Each structure stands twice: as structure tokens, then as C-alpha cells.
Coordinates of C-alpha atoms and ligand atoms in Angstrom, one line a residue:
M1 CA -24.3 -12.5 2.6
E2 CA -24.6 -10.0 5.1
N3 CA -24.8 -6.2 3.4
F4 CA -22.9 -2.6 4.5
D5 CA -23.5 0.7 3.1
V6 CA -18.7 1.0 2.7
A7 CA -16.9 -2.3 3.1
V8 CA -13.1 -0.8 3.1
I9 CA -10.6 -3.6 2.1
G10 CA -6.7 -3.2 3.7
G11 CA -6.9 -1.9 7.2
G12 CA -3.8 0.2 7.4
P13 CA -4.0 4.1 8.2
G14 CA -5.6 4.7 4.7
G15 CA -8.8 2.4 5.4
Y16 CA -9.1 2.3 9.4
V17 CA -9.1 5.6 9.2
A18 CA -12.0 5.4 6.5
A19 CA -13.8 3.1 8.4
I20 CA -13.6 5.2 11.1
R21 CA -14.9 8.4 9.8
S22 CA -17.8 6.5 8.1
A23 CA -19.1 5.0 10.4
Q24 CA -18.9 7.9 12.5
L25 CA -21.2 8.9 9.1
G26 CA -23.9 7.4 10.2
K27 CA -23.1 4.3 7.4
K28 CA -23.6 0.6 8.1
T29 CA -19.5 -0.6 8.1
A30 CA -16.8 -3.3 7.3
L31 CA -13.5 -3.3 7.1
V32 CA -11.6 -6.6 6.0
E33 CA -8.3 -7.3 6.5
K34 CA -5.5 -10.3 5.6
D35 CA -3.6 -10.1 8.6
S36 CA -4.2 -10.0 12.5
T37 CA -3.2 -7.7 13.1
L38 CA -5.1 -4.0 12.0
G39 CA -2.8 -0.8 11.4
G40 CA -1.6 -2.0 8.3
T41 CA 2.0 -1.2 7.4
C42 CA 2.8 2.0 9.4
L43 CA 1.9 0.3 12.7
N44 CA 2.9 -3.4 12.4
V45 CA 6.0 -3.1 9.9
G46 CA 7.0 0.6 9.1
C47 CA 6.4 4.1 11.0
I48 CA 5.8 3.6 14.6
P49 CA 8.8 0.2 14.7
T50 CA 10.9 2.0 13.3
K51 CA 11.0 5.4 15.5
A52 CA 10.7 2.9 17.9
L53 CA 13.6 1.2 16.8
L54 CA 15.0 4.9 16.2
E55 CA 14.8 6.1 19.3
S56 CA 16.5 3.4 21.2
S57 CA 19.2 3.3 19.6
D58 CA 19.4 6.9 19.9
A59 CA 19.6 6.3 24.1
Y60 CA 22.7 3.4 23.7
H61 CA 23.8 6.0 20.8
A62 CA 24.0 8.6 23.6
A63 CA 24.6 6.5 26.0
S64 CA 27.8 6.1 24.3
H65 CA 28.8 9.4 23.3
R66 CA 27.4 12.2 24.8
F67 CA 26.4 12.1 27.9
A68 CA 30.2 12.7 29.4
E69 CA 29.7 16.2 27.4
H70 CA 27.1 16.7 30.1
G71 CA 29.4 16.2 32.8
V72 CA 27.3 12.4 32.9
Q73 CA 30.3 9.4 33.3
V74 CA 29.1 5.7 32.4
A75 CA 31.0 3.3 33.5
S76 CA 30.5 0.8 30.8
V77 CA 27.1 0.4 28.3
E78 CA 26.2 -2.6 27.4
L79 CA 23.9 -3.4 24.1
D80 CA 20.6 -6.0 25.3
L81 CA 19.4 -6.2 21.7
S82 CA 16.8 -8.6 22.9
K83 CA 15.2 -5.9 24.5
L84 CA 15.2 -3.4 22.4
M85 CA 13.4 -5.5 20.1
A86 CA 10.5 -6.7 22.9
R87 CA 10.5 -2.7 24.0
K88 CA 9.3 -2.2 19.8
Q89 CA 7.4 -5.3 19.3
G90 CA 5.2 -4.2 22.8
I91 CA 4.2 -0.6 21.2
V92 CA 3.1 -2.2 18.1
T93 CA 0.8 -4.8 19.2
D94 CA -0.6 -2.1 22.6
L95 CA -1.1 0.7 18.9
T96 CA -2.8 -1.8 17.1
G97 CA -4.2 -3.4 19.8
G98 CA -5.9 0.2 20.3
I99 CA -6.7 -0.3 16.2
A100 CA -8.8 -3.0 16.8
M101 CA -11.1 -1.4 19.8
L102 CA -11.5 1.8 17.7
M103 CA -13.3 -0.2 15.6
K104 CA -15.1 -2.1 17.7
K105 CA -16.4 1.1 19.3
N106 CA -16.5 2.9 16.1
K107 CA -20.0 -0.7 15.5
I108 CA -16.8 -1.6 12.1
K109 CA -17.6 -5.4 11.6
V110 CA -14.2 -6.4 10.7
F111 CA -13.2 -9.3 8.5
Q112 CA -10.0 -11.5 8.8
G113 CA -8.9 -12.2 5.4
K114 CA -8.3 -11.5 2.6
G115 CA -10.5 -9.8 0.3
S116 CA -11.4 -9.8 -3.1
L117 CA -13.7 -7.8 -5.5
E118 CA -16.6 -10.4 -7.2
D119 CA -17.7 -7.6 -9.1
A120 CA -18.2 -3.4 -8.1
R121 CA -20.2 -4.4 -4.9
T122 CA -20.0 -7.8 -4.3
V123 CA -16.2 -8.7 -1.2
L124 CA -15.2 -12.1 -1.2
V125 CA -13.6 -13.3 2.0
S126 CA -10.7 -15.7 2.0
T127 CA -10.3 -17.3 5.2
E128 CA -8.9 -20.5 5.8
D129 CA -11.4 -21.4 7.4
G130 CA -13.5 -21.0 4.7
E131 CA -14.6 -18.3 2.1
E132 CA -17.6 -15.2 3.0
R133 CA -19.6 -12.7 0.9
L134 CA -20.4 -9.2 2.1
H135 CA -22.4 -6.3 -0.9
A136 CA -21.3 -2.8 -0.3
E137 CA -22.9 -0.3 -2.2
A138 CA -19.6 1.5 -2.4
I139 CA -16.2 -0.1 -1.6
I140 CA -13.0 1.7 -0.9
L141 CA -9.6 0.0 -1.6
A142 CA -6.5 0.7 1.1
T143 CA -3.9 -2.9 0.5
G144 CA -1.3 -0.5 0.6
S145 CA 2.1 -1.2 -1.4
T146 CA 4.7 -3.7 -1.0
P147 CA 8.6 -3.4 -1.4
I148 CA 10.5 -2.8 -4.5
E149 CA 12.3 -5.5 -5.3
L150 CA 16.3 -5.4 -7.5
P151 CA 16.3 -8.4 -10.0
F152 CA 19.4 -9.4 -9.3
L153 CA 18.9 -8.7 -5.6
P154 CA 15.6 -11.1 -5.0
F155 CA 15.3 -10.9 -0.9
D156 CA 16.2 -13.9 0.5
G157 CA 14.7 -12.8 4.1
T158 CA 18.9 -13.0 5.7
H159 CA 21.0 -11.5 3.1
V160 CA 19.3 -10.0 0.6
V161 CA 16.7 -8.1 3.5
S162 CA 13.8 -5.6 2.7
S163 CA 12.7 -2.9 6.0
T164 CA 10.6 -5.2 7.5
E165 CA 13.8 -8.5 8.1
A166 CA 16.0 -5.1 9.2
L167 CA 13.1 -4.0 11.9
S168 CA 14.0 -7.2 13.4
F169 CA 17.7 -8.2 13.1
D170 CA 18.8 -10.5 15.7
K171 CA 22.4 -8.2 16.6
P172 CA 24.0 -5.6 14.8
P173 CA 25.2 -6.7 10.9
K174 CA 29.2 -5.9 11.3
S175 CA 28.5 -4.8 7.7
L176 CA 25.8 -3.9 6.0
A177 CA 24.9 -2.1 2.6
V178 CA 21.8 0.7 2.5
V179 CA 20.8 0.6 -1.1
G180 CA 18.7 3.9 -1.7
A181 CA 18.8 7.6 0.7
G182 CA 14.9 7.7 0.3
A183 CA 14.0 8.1 4.5
V184 CA 13.3 4.5 4.9
G185 CA 16.8 3.9 3.7
L186 CA 18.4 6.3 5.9
E187 CA 15.9 6.3 9.5
L188 CA 17.0 1.8 9.5
G189 CA 20.7 2.3 8.4
S190 CA 21.6 5.3 11.1
V191 CA 19.4 2.8 13.5
W192 CA 21.8 0.2 12.4
A193 CA 24.9 2.0 12.9
R194 CA 24.1 3.6 16.1
L195 CA 24.2 0.0 17.4
G196 CA 28.3 -0.6 15.6
S197 CA 27.5 -2.0 12.5
E198 CA 29.8 -0.9 10.0
V199 CA 27.0 1.2 7.0
T200 CA 27.2 2.0 4.2
V201 CA 24.2 3.7 1.6
I202 CA 23.9 3.5 -1.6
E203 CA 22.9 6.2 -3.6
I204 CA 22.7 6.4 -7.9
F205 CA 21.5 10.3 -7.6
D206 CA 23.8 12.6 -7.0
R207 CA 22.6 13.1 -2.9
I208 CA 20.4 11.9 -0.3
A209 CA 16.8 12.5 0.4
P210 CA 16.9 13.4 -3.6
F211 CA 13.0 14.6 -2.9
A212 CA 14.4 17.8 -0.2
D213 CA 15.5 21.1 -1.3
K214 CA 19.5 20.5 -1.8
Q215 CA 20.9 22.0 0.9
L216 CA 19.2 20.5 3.2
S217 CA 19.5 17.2 2.0
Q218 CA 24.0 18.3 2.3
A219 CA 22.8 19.5 5.7
L220 CA 22.0 16.4 6.5
L221 CA 24.5 14.6 4.9
R222 CA 26.9 16.4 6.9
G223 CA 25.0 15.4 9.8
L224 CA 24.3 11.2 9.3
K225 CA 28.5 11.4 7.7
T226 CA 30.2 11.9 11.2
Q227 CA 27.4 9.8 13.3
G228 CA 29.7 7.0 10.9
L229 CA 28.0 6.3 8.5
D230 CA 30.0 5.9 4.7
F231 CA 28.3 6.8 2.3
K232 CA 28.2 6.0 -2.1
L233 CA 26.1 9.0 -3.9
N234 CA 25.6 9.0 -8.5
T235 CA 26.1 5.3 -7.8
K236 CA 24.8 1.7 -8.7
V237 CA 23.9 -2.0 -7.6
T238 CA 24.7 -3.8 -10.7
G239 CA 25.3 -7.0 -9.3
A240 CA 25.9 -9.2 -6.5
E241 CA 27.0 -12.5 -5.7
L242 CA 25.8 -14.2 -2.5
P243 CA 27.9 -16.7 0.8
E244 CA 26.8 -19.7 -1.0
T245 CA 30.0 -18.2 -3.9
T246 CA 31.7 -16.2 -2.0
G247 CA 32.0 -18.0 1.0
E248 CA 31.6 -15.3 3.8
N249 CA 30.3 -12.1 2.6
I250 CA 28.4 -10.5 0.1
R251 CA 29.9 -8.6 -2.9
L252 CA 28.3 -6.1 -4.6
T253 CA 29.6 -4.4 -7.9
L254 CA 29.1 -0.5 -7.6
E255 CA 29.5 1.5 -11.0
N256 CA 29.8 4.9 -10.6
A257 CA 28.6 7.9 -13.0
K258 CA 31.8 7.7 -14.7
G259 CA 31.4 3.7 -15.1
E260 CA 33.8 3.1 -12.2
S261 CA 33.4 0.0 -10.9
E262 CA 34.2 -1.4 -7.5
T263 CA 32.7 -4.0 -5.3
L264 CA 32.2 -4.1 -1.6
A265 CA 31.5 -7.1 0.6
C266 CA 28.6 -6.6 3.3
E267 CA 27.0 -8.7 5.6
K268 CA 23.5 -7.7 4.7
V269 CA 21.5 -5.6 2.6
L270 CA 18.7 -3.9 3.4
V271 CA 17.2 -3.1 -0.3
A272 CA 15.1 0.2 0.0
V273 CA 14.3 1.6 -3.7
G274 CA 10.9 2.3 -2.8
R275 CA 7.3 0.8 -2.8
R276 CA 4.9 -0.5 -5.0
P277 CA 0.8 -0.4 -5.0
Y278 CA 0.1 -4.4 -3.5
L279 CA -3.2 -5.3 -5.4
E280 CA -1.8 -8.9 -5.6
G281 CA -5.6 -10.7 -5.9
L282 CA -7.5 -8.3 -5.4
G283 CA -9.6 -9.1 -8.6
L284 CA -9.3 -5.8 -10.5
E285 CA -10.1 -7.3 -13.4
N286 CA -13.1 -8.7 -12.4
I287 CA -14.4 -5.0 -12.5
G288 CA -12.5 -4.0 -15.8
L289 CA -10.1 -1.9 -13.7
E290 CA -6.9 -2.0 -14.9
P291 CA -4.0 -0.2 -12.9
D292 CA -1.6 2.3 -14.4
D293 CA 2.1 2.6 -15.6
K294 CA 3.4 2.3 -12.5
G295 CA 0.8 0.2 -11.1
R296 CA -1.5 2.2 -9.3
I297 CA -5.2 2.5 -9.2
P298 CA -6.6 5.8 -11.4
V299 CA -8.7 8.6 -9.3
N300 CA -10.2 11.2 -9.5
D301 CA -9.9 14.7 -7.2
H302 CA -13.1 12.6 -5.1
L303 CA -10.6 9.2 -4.7
C304 CA -13.3 8.3 -7.5
T305 CA -12.2 5.4 -9.8
S306 CA -14.2 4.8 -13.9
V307 CA -16.4 2.1 -12.2
E308 CA -18.9 3.4 -9.8
G309 CA -18.9 2.5 -6.7
I310 CA -15.3 1.9 -6.4
Y311 CA -12.9 4.7 -4.7
A312 CA -9.4 3.5 -3.9
I313 CA -7.0 5.7 -1.1
G314 CA -3.6 5.0 0.5
D315 CA -0.6 4.5 -1.1
V316 CA -2.5 1.7 -4.3
V317 CA -3.2 5.9 -5.4
R318 CA -0.9 8.9 -6.9
G319 CA 1.0 11.0 -4.5
P320 CA 3.6 10.7 -1.8
M321 CA 3.5 7.0 0.1
L322 CA 3.1 8.5 3.6
A323 CA 0.8 7.6 5.7
H324 CA -0.3 10.6 6.9
K325 CA -1.1 11.3 3.6
A326 CA -2.8 7.9 3.5
E327 CA -5.5 9.3 6.6
E328 CA -6.7 12.3 4.6
E329 CA -7.2 10.3 1.6
G330 CA -9.4 8.1 4.4
I331 CA -11.3 11.1 5.4
A332 CA -12.2 12.9 2.5
V333 CA -14.1 9.9 0.5
A334 CA -15.4 8.9 4.3
E335 CA -17.1 12.3 3.9
H336 CA -17.1 12.8 0.6
L337 CA -19.9 9.3 0.6
A338 CA -21.6 10.9 3.0
G339 CA -22.5 13.9 0.4
K340 CA -19.9 16.4 2.3
A341 CA -17.2 18.1 1.0
G342 CA -14.1 15.4 1.3
H343 CA -11.1 17.6 0.7
V344 CA -6.9 16.6 0.6
N345 CA -4.6 19.7 0.1
Y346 CA -1.5 17.5 -1.6
D347 CA 0.2 21.5 -1.2
A348 CA 0.3 20.7 2.6
I349 CA 1.6 17.2 2.9
P350 CA 4.5 17.2 5.3
N351 CA 7.5 15.1 4.2
V352 CA 9.8 13.6 7.2
I353 CA 12.8 11.6 7.6
Y354 CA 13.4 11.1 11.1
T355 CA 17.2 11.0 11.1
S356 CA 19.0 12.5 13.5
P357 CA 19.2 15.8 12.4
E358 CA 15.4 15.5 12.0
L359 CA 15.4 16.1 7.8
A360 CA 11.1 17.6 7.4
Q361 CA 9.6 19.6 4.6
V362 CA 5.7 21.1 3.6
G363 CA 4.9 22.8 0.1
W364 CA 7.6 24.1 -2.8
T365 CA 11.6 24.4 -2.5
E366 CA 13.3 26.9 -3.7
A367 CA 13.4 25.0 -7.5
E368 CA 10.3 23.7 -7.6
A369 CA 8.5 27.2 -6.6
K370 CA 10.5 27.9 -9.8
E371 CA 10.3 25.8 -11.9
N372 CA 5.9 26.5 -11.3
G373 CA 7.1 30.1 -12.3
K374 CA 7.1 31.8 -9.0
T375 CA 9.8 35.0 -8.5
V376 CA 10.8 34.2 -4.5
K377 CA 12.5 35.2 -1.5
V378 CA 14.5 32.8 0.7
G379 CA 14.9 33.7 4.2
K380 CA 17.4 31.4 6.4
F381 CA 18.0 30.9 9.7
Y382 CA 20.7 28.1 11.5
F383 CA 20.3 26.8 14.5
K384 CA 23.7 27.6 15.3
G385 CA 21.5 31.2 16.5
N386 CA 18.9 29.6 19.1
G387 CA 19.2 29.5 22.5
R388 CA 17.4 25.7 22.8
A389 CA 19.5 23.9 20.4
K390 CA 22.3 24.9 21.2
T391 CA 21.0 23.4 24.9
L392 CA 20.0 19.5 23.1
G393 CA 23.9 20.7 22.2
D394 CA 22.1 19.7 18.4
D395 CA 22.4 23.4 16.3
G396 CA 24.0 22.1 13.2
G397 CA 20.6 22.6 10.9
L398 CA 18.6 25.6 9.4
V399 CA 15.5 26.5 8.6
K400 CA 14.3 27.3 5.2
V401 CA 11.3 30.3 4.4
V402 CA 10.2 30.3 0.6
A403 CA 8.1 33.3 -0.1
D404 CA 6.9 34.4 -3.6
A405 CA 8.0 37.5 -4.1
E406 CA 4.9 39.4 -4.8
T407 CA 2.5 38.4 -2.5
D408 CA 4.8 37.1 0.3
R409 CA 2.5 34.3 0.9
V410 CA 4.6 30.5 2.6
L411 CA 5.2 27.9 -0.3
G412 CA 7.9 26.4 1.6
V413 CA 9.7 25.4 4.5
H414 CA 12.2 23.0 4.8
I415 CA 13.8 22.4 8.5
V416 CA 17.0 20.2 8.7
G417 CA 17.5 19.9 12.6
P418 CA 16.3 18.6 15.8
H419 CA 12.3 18.1 16.7
A420 CA 12.3 19.3 13.0
S421 CA 9.7 16.6 12.6
E422 CA 7.6 18.5 15.0
L423 CA 8.4 22.2 14.1
I424 CA 6.7 21.5 10.2
A425 CA 3.8 21.2 11.7
E426 CA 3.4 25.3 12.2
A427 CA 4.4 25.2 8.7
T428 CA 1.7 23.5 7.8
L429 CA -0.8 25.3 9.5
G430 CA 0.8 28.0 7.7
L431 CA 0.1 26.4 4.8
E432 CA -3.1 25.6 5.4
F433 CA -4.3 29.5 6.0
S434 CA -2.5 30.8 3.4
A435 CA 0.3 32.4 5.3
S436 CA 2.9 35.4 3.9
S437 CA 6.0 35.3 5.7
E438 CA 5.4 38.5 7.5
D439 CA 2.7 36.5 9.5
I440 CA 5.0 33.7 10.6
A441 CA 7.2 36.4 11.7
R442 CA 5.4 38.5 13.1
T443 CA 3.8 35.5 15.4
S444 CA 5.7 35.5 19.0
H445 CA 7.3 32.1 19.9
A446 CA 8.1 30.7 23.5
H447 CA 11.3 31.2 24.1
P448 CA 14.0 29.5 24.6
T449 CA 12.6 27.2 22.1
L450 CA 13.6 25.4 18.0
S451 CA 10.5 27.1 16.9
E452 CA 11.9 30.4 17.1
A453 CA 14.4 29.6 14.2
L454 CA 11.4 29.0 12.5
K455 CA 10.4 32.6 13.0
E456 CA 13.7 33.7 12.6
A457 CA 14.0 32.5 9.0
A458 CA 10.5 33.9 7.9
M459 CA 12.1 36.8 9.3
A460 CA 15.0 36.4 7.0
V461 CA 13.2 36.8 3.8
E462 CA 13.1 40.4 4.6
K463 CA 16.8 40.6 5.9
R464 CA 15.2 41.7 10.0
Q465 CA 16.6 38.5 11.3
I466 CA 17.4 39.1 14.5
H467 CA 19.9 36.4 16.0
G468 CA 21.3 35.6 12.8
Ligands
FAD501 P1 -1.1 -0.2 4.4 O1 -0.7 1.0 5.6 O2 0.8 -1.4 3.8 O3 -2.1 -0.9 4.3 C1 -2.8 -2.0 3.6 C2 -3.6 -3.5 4.0 O4 -4.2 -3.6 3.9 C3 -2.7 -4.0 4.8 O5 -2.4 -3.9 5.9 C4 -2.4 -4.9 4.6 O6 -2.5 -7.0 5.3 C5 -3.3 -5.0 3.9 N1 -4.6 -5.4 2.7 C6 -3.1 -5.7 1.0 N2 -4.7 -7.2 0.0 C7 -5.2 -6.8 1.4 C8 -7.0 -7.3 0.7 N3 -6.4 -7.9 -0.4 N4 -7.9 -8.3 1.5 C9 -7.4 -8.1 2.7 N5 -6.1 -7.1 3.0 C10 -5.4 -6.8 2.4 N6 4.7 7.0 6.5 C11 5.0 7.5 7.1 O7 3.9 9.2 7.4 N7 5.6 8.4 7.6 C12 6.8 7.4 8.5 O8 7.6 7.2 9.4 C13 6.8 5.9 8.2 N8 7.5 5.4 8.0 C14 8.2 3.9 7.1 C15 8.7 3.0 7.2 C16 8.8 1.6 6.8 C17 9.7 0.9 7.0 C18 7.5 1.9 5.5 C19 8.2 0.7 4.5 C20 7.1 2.8 5.1 C21 7.1 3.8 6.0 N9 6.2 4.4 6.3 C22 5.7 6.2 6.7 C23 4.8 4.3 4.7 C24 3.6 4.3 5.3 O9 3.5 3.3 6.4 C25 2.5 3.6 4.3 O10 2.8 5.2 3.3 C26 1.6 3.8 5.0 O11 0.9 2.3 5.9 C27 0.2 3.8 4.2 O12 -1.7 3.5 4.3 P2 -2.4 2.7 3.3 O13 -3.3 2.3 4.1 O14 -2.4 3.2 2.4 O15 -1.8 0.7 3.5

């Protein structure tokens, strides 16, 4: 049995980053991954393929609908879906191959097989060819998550699908119902709407992106409606009849908050109601570790479980299920194991929806700040007053800065608009550095850039914005 200082189970952004940082810090490191490629959900069936599809579908949509306003006439626009999918797969292959190279570069031994804990120092790796054991002083659990199924609407991979299948339809469905208006549902709903499907998003709450600031959620809703997505808010799916019974389409039964029922017929249903930690066959019972009531592995601030030498990170523990949060935890736990400080600032983890417009936020919403006992000052700036947004032909959103009324410290920044995913980085840095709204307001921003909208929103906290 080979000995390691650190063994990581799961090769997603949490696990592979933890492995690289451990190796950098001089630890003999092993990584166990059950799938044939590294990169986990994020690289294989999550962050990366969705963004590739969003980019390609946006290009198709722009050529079909937006080129003309630039005076660019296109005789006819045709969709080659297999080429679009091949491009997506090429990007995934490129990036997952890159992670395999990083493992070699950092001298991390990769075991391809399913890992399970025999005891708190031994990992059993099972492959089709047999079994292998490895011993490690510290074991990091990073096995990620899996889509949640609705009991009356189980995934069948064809009609009722999870995000994984919705990344690879062989043609745009004529009609697609999306259950759940979170990031995954809105992004994949946008992809297929741009490629020609009739998309209806069903959301049990009264707004889309329920985690977001209410005003920004409304701005996003307006933007998505203009692209042709239909929404049924305050509505839940209560039943489904499959094509075997109806003869053609799936028939969903919907019920709104008033208790009124209606049916919705569609070719496919994407169920995007969230994900749950994936702990199958991990052998937690062998070391006396019990998941909490949400199926997560309980950890303390240093990501230690209650069993000495066993750590857990990423989607299997509390906190937002985001790749960059998993990565931060991977670095923190590796540094902690090497006797360093290792820390994650959960108050400054940005959250993004990559639709058009994009929604990005970091820190507290106005409502959360008030719930936490803060008196707040709020500055807003609309992209219609921003020159660069005008030149992009995309001036529909706004930036909102929430600052502490007593100290002026920025508590949260919320953006709906073009490239919000990139703009939020400045706000995140601001939160990390405990910036005041005045710090951002007095920082010179290049003109003309979208980032000037953040500066103006920060200026608006003291009602001294120039262009709004
Ligand atoms: P994972 O990435 O899930 O990796 C876990 C790995 O462990 C997998 O490779 C799995 O095969 C392996 N594994 C599991 N059990 C075992 C075992 N017993 N033995 C060996 N290996 C095992 N997040 C963002 O931040 N930005 C986005 O834009 C974004 N878009 C997304 C889009 C979609 C459609 C989806 C589904 C998710 C998206 N996410 C996004 C979420 C993001 O993918 C996850 O938060 C992230 O991948 C979690 O990382 P992880 O390392 O914890 O787990």
C-alpha cells in the first residue's frame, strides 16, 4: 500500500485545486477520481460547457436579430448545431486535458477509480480492473454534487432531463419547460430560447434568481422576457403525464399561489431545482461520519470534519455550490494542513448568472443588510447613462451599491447588465479590502468603460453621481 501525506477524493475544482496546493507545499499527494476526465462537474458538465453554449447561442441570436442595427446585413443565418456542440466539447476536452497536465507537473499521483474510506487513513480505490488501497495522513473529501430529482418527475434522460442532458440536445426542442429559475435553469433556458425553442420557466417563488436583490431580479426578468422566454412565477409543478400516456408531448400540471391549476404541454422538461451533495459509496459510515439534515458533510471553520485527519470541501459542505468557492476551500484546507493560516472569506464570494443581461452580486443585498441590523445608504446607477453600454447596444441594467450608513463600508454590490460577471471582480476586491463607497467613488476608471457605472453607483451613495 502506497503512503501519501494527503489524499483527495474527487477531481473537481475543489479537489484538484486542493491537490495542487498541497503538492506546492511539499506534501506527497494523491488524487482519486472516478470519471475518465478530471475537472468535475464544473469543467465537464457545468460552468464551462454552459458558457460555451451561451457564447455560441448568443452569436447565433446576434446574427439573426442584432447585426442589422449595426448596418450589417446577413442574407441568411443557419444553425449548425453539431458544430456548435463540437466546439463546446473541444473546449471541455482542452481544459480537462490541461488539468491532467497540471497533475503531472505537480507530481500528483492520480488514481482513476471510485474512492471509499475503509478507515480514517485508508482509501480503497475500485476500478473495473480491481482494487487498490492507499494510505494518507490527511484525506480531503471533494466528491461534489448531483442534480435533485422531483419525485413525480424522475429524470429519464430524454423527456425529463437534468442540466447534463440539456447541454447536449441533438436539436432544439420545439418547446422546453424549465422547472426552477436559478442560475442553471435561466442559463440553459436562455441557450435553447436563443436557438429557437419556446421556453417556459416555472418558479415556485414570486421572482427569478430568488437569492438576488429584488430590483435586480426584476430587471433580469424584463431582459429575459424581451428575448422571448416566458415565465410562470408563484407556480409549482404538481404532476406530469409522460408522452407514453399523452401520445406526443409531456403534460405538466401547474398550480399557482392562489391554488388555480393549469396544464402545460412541452416536448422536454429541464428540472433545475438544485443539487445535493454526492456521497454515494464514499464509506462515511466506516469512519462514523454522518451527513447533516441537508445531506452535507459537517465541517468547522478550517474545513475539518469531526473525524481527525478527514476534511471536506466544495459542494459537499455548507455554503453556495460554486466552483470558485470550492477552489478557495481547496486552497484553504491545503494551507491549513501545511501549518499556514488557510482562510475563506465567505462574505466576499461573488455569485453570477451568465444570461443576457448578466446578473452578478457580492456581499449583502439591501434586505440582508437590514436583517443583519445595519442602517444602509444605497447608490444606484443605470447603464443607460453609461457611454460604453450605449456603444454595446446593451444599456438595460443597473449597478447598486449598498453601504453602511455609519461607516460608509461597502456591504454589497449588485449588477444587472453587460459583462456583470467581469465587473463584479472590482466590487469583490473592494469588499476584501473593506473599501468604503468613497474609495470606489474616488478611484479613476477608464473612459469609456462599463466599470464607470460602478464608480457612478458608488458616487450615488452620497448623491453626487455625474451622469445620472
Ligand atoms: P465537483 O465539480 O462536482 O467534482 C466532484 C468530483 O468528484 C467529480 O469529478 C466526481 O466524479 C468525483 N467523485 C465523486 N465521488 C467520487 C468517489 N467516491 N471517488 C472518486 N471520485 C468521486 N459554478 C460556478 O461557480 N460558476 C458557474 O458558472 C457554474 N455553472 C454551472 C452550470 C451547471 C449546469 C452546473 C450543474 C453547475 C454549475 N456550477 C457553476 C457549479 C459548479 O460546477 C460546482 O459548484 C463545482 O463543480 C463544485 O466543485 P466540487 O469540486 O465541489 O465538485
